[in-house]
Amino acid sequence: MEQYRTLSPQYGTRQHGPRRDRPRPPRPPRQPVPSQAGRGAGGEPVRAARPPGPQRRPAPVRRPAPAPALAARGLPNPRLTGLGSGLFCAVVMFLLGALCSALFGASLTAYGVLFLPVCALTARWVRRGDLMTAPVVVPIAFAVGLLPLADGEGGTGSRLMGLMTALATQAGWLYGGTLIAGLIVIVRRIRLVRRRRTAGARPPV
């Protein structure tokens, strides 16, 4: 008996009988599909838009201030308190007075010349908070340094009289050293006030 074939418009020719499974070809491996979020119409990645608003600017990098000239040259640049500057000036002048008495025959002129740079160093090395003490301590140190140079062989009274005489005759060096210390202190004070005003006028970062 013959079997008629039926035609199906959708699946084509169907045969009755045992169906044979044909081996399917292996499928190519699937590539990972990137997330569709953040992609445009052409498949190109789109950057996320930043929220509107003021953007912060990067903080400016502060460069270290250049070292002062004295520090660059390797010279000492200490900071003395008011008491420390007085002790420094008095000890140095006493040693210089003893040196002048031993080497220069108690020369008051050599002592006066050496007194000027000591006054300048004292006014330069005193710290900012004790600037006004420098012009006060240098005359006291001048008198202390005159003790080894004062003429007095009869005792304490004679030595005090010699000290007063040396102070009277060498008043020019005393006033000169005090003036140098005062000028240096005034210049440092003006520079300090300008720095404070400049720092206060800068806008906050």
XYZ file of N, CA and C in Angstrom:
615
model
N 0.870 -1.196 0.000
C 0.000 0.000 0.000
C 0.891 1.225 0.000
N 0.584 2.132 -0.839
C 1.446 3.313 -0.975
C 1.078 4.356 0.077
N 2.127 5.054 0.545
C 1.950 6.157 1.506
C 2.053 7.465 0.767
N 1.041 8.263 0.989
C 1.034 9.543 0.294
C 1.799 10.587 1.122
N 2.495 11.399 0.431
C 3.237 12.515 1.056
C 2.332 13.717 1.203
N 2.385 14.278 2.367
C 1.600 15.495 2.609
C 2.533 16.685 2.636
N 2.100 17.706 1.964
C 2.898 18.927 1.902
C 2.371 19.920 2.929
N 3.257 20.510 3.691
C 2.890 21.546 4.675
C 3.442 22.866 4.205
N 2.627 23.863 4.103
C 3.133 25.152 3.618
C 4.169 25.770 4.533
N 4.193 25.362 5.772
C 5.126 26.008 6.714
C 6.421 25.251 6.847
N 6.322 23.932 6.921
C 7.513 23.134 7.183
C 7.989 22.366 5.971
N 7.340 22.481 4.871
C 7.787 21.807 3.668
C 7.293 20.377 3.646
N 8.015 19.521 2.997
C 7.602 18.131 2.813
C 7.833 17.369 4.088
N 6.781 16.585 4.499
C 6.885 15.765 5.717
C 6.718 14.307 5.297
N 7.617 13.539 5.751
C 7.565 12.124 5.444
C 7.173 11.352 6.688
N 6.351 10.317 6.448
C 5.970 9.442 7.544
C 7.024 8.377 7.697
N 7.303 8.036 8.888
C 8.302 7.005 9.110
C 9.297 7.423 10.163
N 10.242 6.660 10.427
C 11.244 7.030 11.467
C 12.030 8.250 11.065
N 12.228 9.164 12.057
C 12.934 10.440 11.820
C 14.402 10.293 12.202
N 15.192 10.722 11.322
C 16.625 10.654 11.562
C 17.141 12.034 12.004
N 17.833 12.034 13.164
C 18.408 13.303 13.665
C 19.740 13.560 12.998
N 19.819 14.666 12.376
C 21.074 15.042 11.736
C 21.960 15.805 12.749
N 23.231 15.524 12.733
C 24.123 16.282 13.672
C 24.188 17.757 13.311
N 23.987 18.583 14.341
C 24.029 20.024 14.109
C 25.485 20.523 14.131
N 25.775 21.474 13.290
C 27.163 22.031 13.302
C 27.432 22.787 14.600
N 28.648 22.725 15.106
C 28.957 23.445 16.370
C 28.811 24.941 16.210
N 28.236 25.532 17.240
C 28.054 26.998 17.214
C 29.337 27.718 17.635
N 29.599 28.830 16.999
C 30.792 29.605 17.420
C 30.594 30.165 18.817
N 31.693 30.291 19.576
C 31.555 30.837 20.948
C 31.042 32.262 20.935
N 30.176 32.502 21.889
C 29.614 33.846 21.982
C 30.625 34.826 22.611
N 30.686 35.987 22.036
C 31.544 37.041 22.578
C 30.775 37.809 23.641
N 31.482 38.215 24.686
C 30.774 38.981 25.738
C 30.233 40.281 25.203
N 28.968 40.468 25.449
C 28.312 41.680 24.970
C 28.464 42.768 26.020
N 29.063 43.870 25.678
C 29.171 44.939 26.673
C 27.823 45.488 27.042
N 27.812 46.039 28.219
C 26.549 46.604 28.695
C 26.107 47.722 27.784
N 24.810 47.736 27.529
C 24.280 48.729 26.614
C 24.215 50.115 27.223
N 24.373 50.164 28.581
C 24.329 51.481 29.216
C 25.570 52.258 28.844
N 25.400 53.470 28.513
C 26.518 54.322 28.152
C 26.971 54.143 26.726
N 26.136 53.605 25.828
C 26.486 53.439 24.426
C 25.507 54.240 23.586
N 26.026 54.768 22.520
C 25.208 55.564 21.632
C 24.486 54.712 20.621
N 23.925 55.390 19.617
C 23.164 54.670 18.596
C 24.072 53.796 17.749
N 25.268 54.234 17.468
C 26.191 53.452 16.644
C 26.983 52.446 17.422
N 26.710 52.257 18.684
C 27.450 51.285 19.484
C 28.706 51.831 20.117
N 28.972 53.134 19.954
C 30.165 53.738 20.532
C 29.910 54.104 21.980
N 30.939 53.926 22.828
C 30.733 54.286 24.244
C 30.532 55.773 24.420
N 29.598 56.117 25.262
C 29.268 57.516 25.536
C 29.677 57.827 26.958
N 30.404 58.907 27.167
C 30.833 59.314 28.502
C 29.663 59.904 29.275
N 29.670 59.584 30.550
C 28.587 60.097 31.383
C 28.732 61.592 31.553
N 27.636 62.287 31.444
C 27.666 63.742 31.566
C 27.871 64.135 33.013
N 28.728 65.144 33.239
C 28.991 65.626 34.594
C 27.851 66.503 35.068
N 27.527 66.427 36.326
C 26.436 67.277 36.828
C 26.830 68.736 36.758
N 25.883 69.578 36.395
C 26.203 71.018 36.309
C 26.506 71.585 37.680
N 27.373 72.564 37.689
C 27.733 73.198 38.949
C 29.175 73.688 38.898
N 29.576 74.479 39.862
C 30.965 74.979 39.871
C 31.956 73.850 40.100
N 32.951 73.782 39.271
C 33.977 72.764 39.390
C 35.131 73.293 40.224
N 35.673 72.411 41.035
C 36.781 72.814 41.894
C 38.083 72.842 41.116
N 38.785 73.915 41.298
C 40.086 74.022 40.657
C 41.148 73.358 41.531
N 42.129 72.768 40.908
C 43.190 72.152 41.727
C 43.938 73.198 42.523
N 44.230 72.853 43.748
C 44.928 73.795 44.630
C 46.318 74.080 44.088
N 46.721 75.352 44.075
C 48.063 75.672 43.557
C 49.150 75.087 44.443
N 50.171 74.620 43.793
C 51.298 74.020 44.505
C 52.212 75.138 44.978
N 52.407 75.170 46.271
C 53.258 76.217 46.840
C 54.711 75.755 46.807
N 55.507 76.570 46.207
C 56.930 76.267 46.155
C 57.608 76.756 47.431
N 58.569 76.013 47.906
C 59.266 76.472 49.113
C 59.994 77.770 48.872
N 59.907 78.653 49.873
C 60.566 79.943 49.752
C 62.071 79.764 49.695
N 62.752 80.590 48.882
C 64.213 80.459 48.802
C 64.868 80.786 50.133
N 65.897 80.091 50.420
C 66.616 80.300 51.674
C 67.256 81.672 51.680
N 67.378 82.309 52.825
C 68.017 83.617 52.878
C 69.463 83.551 52.458
N 69.994 84.741 52.184
C 71.348 84.806 51.652
C 72.379 84.281 52.637
N 72.155 84.573 53.926
C 73.131 84.102 54.908
C 73.130 82.589 55.008
N 71.932 81.990 54.982
C 71.874 80.540 55.060
C 72.453 79.893 53.817
N 72.255 80.563 52.643
C 72.788 80.003 51.409
C 74.314 80.020 51.425
N 74.889 80.991 52.062
C 76.345 81.077 52.112
C 76.933 80.208 53.204
N 76.106 79.591 54.006
C 76.617 78.719 55.056
C 76.985 79.448 56.337
N 76.569 80.716 56.485
C 76.874 81.458 57.701
C 75.842 81.141 58.768
N 76.209 81.244 60.035
C 75.228 80.970 61.099
C 74.138 82.020 61.125
N 72.942 81.600 61.399
C 71.802 82.507 61.461
C 70.894 82.096 62.617
N 71.388 82.229 63.869
C 70.574 81.794 65.014
C 69.493 82.816 65.328
N 68.616 82.439 66.233
C 67.571 83.336 66.729
C 67.670 83.360 68.244
N 68.057 84.517 68.782
C 68.290 84.678 70.208
C 67.107 85.387 70.851
N 66.830 85.021 72.087
C 65.833 85.743 72.869
C 66.429 87.053 73.367
N 65.609 87.836 74.052
C 66.146 89.090 74.585
C 67.260 88.855 75.595
N 67.058 87.889 76.503
C 68.107 87.570 77.475
C 69.308 86.935 76.792
N 69.063 86.089 75.827
C 70.171 85.443 75.121
C 71.005 86.433 74.343
N 70.361 87.399 73.705
C 71.132 88.408 72.975
C 71.965 89.264 73.922
N 71.426 89.581 75.114
C 72.210 90.349 76.080
C 73.420 89.578 76.585
N 73.230 88.289 76.893
C 74.355 87.477 77.338
C 75.396 87.312 76.232
N 74.929 87.114 75.016
C 75.866 86.967 73.895
C 76.724 88.212 73.728
N 76.085 89.368 73.704
C 76.824 90.612 73.486
C 77.777 90.900 74.641
N 77.336 90.672 75.881
C 78.188 90.958 77.034
C 79.401 90.024 77.082
N 79.196 88.731 76.845
C 80.316 87.782 76.887
C 81.317 88.063 75.788
N 80.816 88.341 74.575
C 81.730 88.614 73.456
C 82.528 89.893 73.718
N 81.892 90.925 74.234
C 82.613 92.179 74.480
C 83.609 92.029 75.627
N 83.278 91.243 76.619
C 84.251 91.011 77.699
C 85.487 90.280 77.167
N 85.251 89.276 76.310
C 86.393 88.561 75.725
C 87.206 89.466 74.808
N 86.521 90.320 74.049
C 87.256 91.248 73.183
C 88.029 92.280 73.997
N 87.452 92.713 75.135
C 88.188 93.638 75.997
C 89.440 93.002 76.572
N 89.322 91.741 77.015
C 90.505 91.042 77.516
C 91.536 90.837 76.419
N 91.065 90.560 75.184
C 91.985 90.376 74.067
C 92.704 91.670 73.723
N 91.972 92.788 73.731
C 92.610 94.081 73.454
C 93.596 94.464 74.561
N 93.268 94.117 75.785
C 94.186 94.416 76.892
C 95.472 93.610 76.792
N 95.363 92.372 76.248
C 96.550 91.524 76.160
C 97.364 91.779 74.906
N 96.718 92.099 73.796
C 97.438 92.202 72.521
C 97.703 93.637 72.099
N 96.800 94.542 72.361
C 96.913 95.916 71.847
C 97.228 96.932 72.936
N 97.678 96.495 74.102
C 98.056 97.441 75.161
C 96.889 98.240 75.672
N 95.738 97.604 75.882
C 94.525 98.253 76.394
C 94.093 99.407 75.498
N 94.086 99.133 74.179
C 93.690 100.158 73.222
C 92.169 100.281 73.196
N 91.651 101.441 73.595
C 90.216 101.673 73.571
C 89.688 101.860 72.153
N 90.557 102.334 71.251
C 90.122 102.511 69.857
C 89.839 101.161 69.196
N 90.751 100.200 69.388
C 90.513 98.860 68.831
C 89.260 98.227 69.441
N 89.059 98.493 70.715
C 87.868 97.962 71.363
C 86.601 98.578 70.764
N 86.617 99.867 70.508
C 85.456 100.538 69.917
C 85.161 100.048 68.504
N 86.231 99.796 67.727
C 86.015 99.294 66.362
C 85.380 97.900 66.385
N 85.845 97.052 67.292
C 85.271 95.704 67.391
C 83.852 95.708 67.948
N 83.493 96.770 68.637
C 82.156 96.845 69.216
C 81.077 97.000 68.149
N 81.394 97.649 67.031
C 80.386 97.909 65.998
C 79.847 96.628 65.349
N 80.700 95.703 64.872
C 80.120 94.472 64.287
C 79.374 93.611 65.302
N 79.796 93.658 66.570
C 79.062 92.890 67.586
C 77.649 93.438 67.754
N 77.503 94.749 67.695
C 76.168 95.346 67.776
C 75.312 94.934 66.580
N 75.921 94.917 65.394
C 75.167 94.526 64.204
C 74.710 93.062 64.288
N 75.587 92.180 64.746
C 75.212 90.772 64.866
C 74.130 90.566 65.921
N 74.222 91.309 67.020
C 73.209 91.172 68.062
C 71.837 91.584 67.558
N 71.772 92.700 66.818
C 70.494 93.152 66.276
C 69.999 92.239 65.158
N 70.917 91.580 64.471
C 70.516 90.683 63.376
C 70.030 89.335 63.887
N 70.598 88.853 64.966
C 70.288 87.508 65.440
C 69.191 87.453 66.500
N 68.765 88.592 67.029
C 67.686 88.553 68.005
C 66.395 88.179 67.291
N 65.530 87.438 67.961
C 64.305 86.979 67.322
C 63.321 88.130 67.159
N 62.273 87.887 66.364
C 61.351 88.966 66.010
C 60.571 89.492 67.208
N 60.252 88.633 68.143
C 59.470 89.088 69.289
C 60.242 89.931 70.275
N 61.586 89.920 70.197
C 62.428 90.679 71.139
C 63.315 91.676 70.424
N 62.805 92.264 69.344
C 63.639 93.185 68.561
C 64.055 94.413 69.367
N 63.174 94.901 70.216
C 63.457 96.148 70.918
C 64.488 95.991 72.031
N 64.877 94.771 72.330
C 65.877 94.589 73.385
C 67.309 94.808 72.891
N 67.519 94.718 71.584
C 68.887 94.851 71.065
C 69.491 96.227 71.346
N 68.791 97.345 71.075
C 69.406 98.648 71.388
C 69.593 98.898 72.885
N 68.978 98.068 73.726
C 69.104 98.254 75.174
C 70.309 97.497 75.730
N 70.560 96.300 75.186
C 71.612 95.458 75.764
C 73.001 95.842 75.269
N 73.111 96.480 74.100
C 74.457 96.773 73.579
C 75.212 97.806 74.426
N 74.593 98.863 74.965
C 75.364 99.751 75.848
C 75.827 99.058 77.129
N 74.992 98.155 77.668
C 75.395 97.415 78.866
C 76.585 96.518 78.556
N 76.550 95.856 77.392
C 77.674 95.010 77.004
C 78.941 95.825 76.777
N 78.798 97.041 76.278
C 79.972 97.906 76.090
C 80.635 98.209 77.424
N 79.824 98.473 78.426
C 80.387 98.755 79.742
C 81.010 97.507 80.359
N 80.422 96.345 80.140
C 80.993 95.109 80.675
C 82.345 94.826 80.030
N 82.454 95.070 78.745
C 83.721 94.822 78.058
C 84.834 95.778 78.459
N 84.485 96.927 79.032
C 85.519 97.879 79.458
C 86.167 97.504 80.791
N 85.637 96.516 81.495
C 86.207 96.146 82.794
C 87.671 95.698 82.690
N 88.051 94.854 81.719
C 89.475 94.505 81.637
C 90.370 95.655 81.172
N 89.770 96.690 80.551
C 90.553 97.796 80.005
C 90.645 98.994 80.941
N 89.785 99.043 81.957
C 89.754 100.218 82.834
C 91.012 100.274 83.692
N 91.582 101.483 83.815
C 92.768 101.679 84.657
C 92.342 101.780 86.107
N 92.886 100.932 86.920
C 92.579 100.978 88.345
C 93.461 100.006 89.083
N 94.407 100.541 89.801
C 95.350 99.699 90.542
C 95.154 99.802 92.046
N 94.305 100.737 92.468
C 94.143 100.947 93.887
C 92.997 100.207 94.511
N 92.197 99.462 93.728
C 91.070 98.730 94.303
C 89.815 98.925 93.475
N 88.678 98.638 94.114
C 87.409 98.686 93.396
C 87.035 100.112 93.025
N 87.234 101.057 93.945
C 86.884 102.447 93.664
C 87.690 103.006 92.503
N 88.976 102.694 92.482
C 89.822 103.176 91.391
C 89.408 102.552 90.053
N 89.024 101.261 90.104
C 88.602 100.620 88.848
C 87.289 101.213 88.341
N 86.354 101.509 89.256
C 85.102 102.132 88.835
C 85.337 103.519 88.249
N 86.285 104.246 88.823
C 86.605 105.565 88.281
C 87.205 105.454 86.884
N 88.074 104.457 86.698
C 88.630 104.239 85.357
C 87.555 103.826 84.354
N 86.545 103.050 84.821
C 85.454 102.651 83.932
C 84.639 103.866 83.516
N 84.354 104.788 84.432
C 83.595 105.976 84.079
C 84.371 106.853 83.106
N 85.664 106.918 83.319
C 86.488 107.725 82.407
C 86.489 107.136 81.005
N 86.582 105.791 80.904
C 86.574 105.154 79.585
C 85.232 105.334 78.893
N 84.154 105.256 79.652
C 82.840 105.479 79.045
C 82.680 106.903 78.535
N 83.245 107.856 79.258
C 83.125 109.250 78.836
C 83.957 109.531 77.597
N 85.149 108.953 77.546
C 86.034 109.222 76.406
C 85.657 108.421 75.157
N 85.022 107.302 75.338
C 84.646 106.444 74.196
C 83.146 106.476 73.940
N 82.501 107.574 74.260
C 81.050 107.681 74.052
C 80.685 107.638 72.573
N 81.601 108.062 71.708
C 81.312 108.028 70.266
C 81.086 106.613 69.755
N 81.969 105.700 70.171
C 81.783 104.300 69.769
C 80.504 103.714 70.373
N 80.207 104.122 71.606
C 78.992 103.626 72.257
C 77.746 104.084 71.515
N 77.684 105.361 71.149
C 76.522 105.864 70.419
C 76.448 105.272 69.005
N 77.607 105.099 68.390
C 77.618 104.535 67.033
C 77.093 103.099 67.003
N 77.568 102.279 67.956
C 77.085 100.895 68.002
C 75.601 100.807 68.321
N 75.136 101.674 69.234
C 73.704 101.685 69.567
C 72.868 102.133 68.379
N 73.385 103.104 67.624
C 72.666 103.562 66.441
C 72.574 102.461 65.376
N 73.667 101.725 65.184
C 73.641 100.630 64.201
C 72.612 99.572 64.604
N 72.622 99.209 65.881
C 71.650 98.214 66.349
C 70.223 98.727 66.184
N 69.987 100.002 66.485
C 68.645 100.560 66.338
C 68.173 100.584 64.897
N 69.061 100.925 63.951
C 68.682 100.959 62.544
C 68.330 99.562 62.026
N 69.133 98.581 62.407
C 68.850 97.211 61.962
C 67.511 96.729 62.527
N 67.253 97.054 63.774
C 65.984 96.652 64.390
C 64.806 97.329 63.688
N 64.945 98.601 63.346
C 63.852 99.320 62.669
C 63.575 98.713 61.294
N 64.639 98.397 60.563
C 64.460 97.789 59.238
C 63.772 96.423 59.348
N 64.199 95.625 60.303
C 63.558 94.316 60.490
C 62.104 94.457 60.914
N 61.811 95.458 61.723
C 60.434 95.676 62.157
C 59.547 96.091 60.991
N 60.038 96.946 60.125
C 59.253 97.377 58.960
C 58.979 96.200 58.034
N 59.986 95.386 57.799
C 59.791 94.213 56.943
C 58.785 93.232 57.558
N 58.822 93.083 58.872
C 57.874 92.194 59.538
C 56.443 92.694 59.394
N 56.232 93.998 59.538
C 54.884 94.568 59.398
C 54.383 94.405 57.972
N 55.260 94.597 56.987
C 54.845 94.431 55.588
C 54.471 92.990 55.287
N 55.217 92.056 55.825
C 54.882 90.645 55.604
C 53.523 90.298 56.189
N 53.225 90.829 57.361
C 51.929 90.547 57.978
C 50.792 91.156 57.175
N 50.981 92.359 56.653
C 49.936 92.979 55.844
C 49.729 92.220 54.542
N 50.824 91.777 53.928
C 50.699 91.023 52.673
C 50.009 89.695 52.899
N 50.345 89.030 54.003
C 49.708 87.754 54.319
C 48.232 87.939 54.633
N 47.856 89.058 55.267
C 46.453 89.303 55.571
C 45.645 89.727 54.368
N 46.315 90.334 53.345
C 45.586 90.789 52.148
C 45.395 89.701 51.128
N 46.035 88.554 51.260
C 45.872 87.464 50.291
C 44.494 86.837 50.425
N 43.813 86.585 49.290
C 42.490 85.943 49.367
C 42.643 84.490 49.772
N 41.663 83.947 50.475
C 41.745 82.531 50.865
C 41.688 81.623 49.644
N 42.485 80.576 49.648
C 42.532 79.637 48.519
C 41.406 78.628 48.654
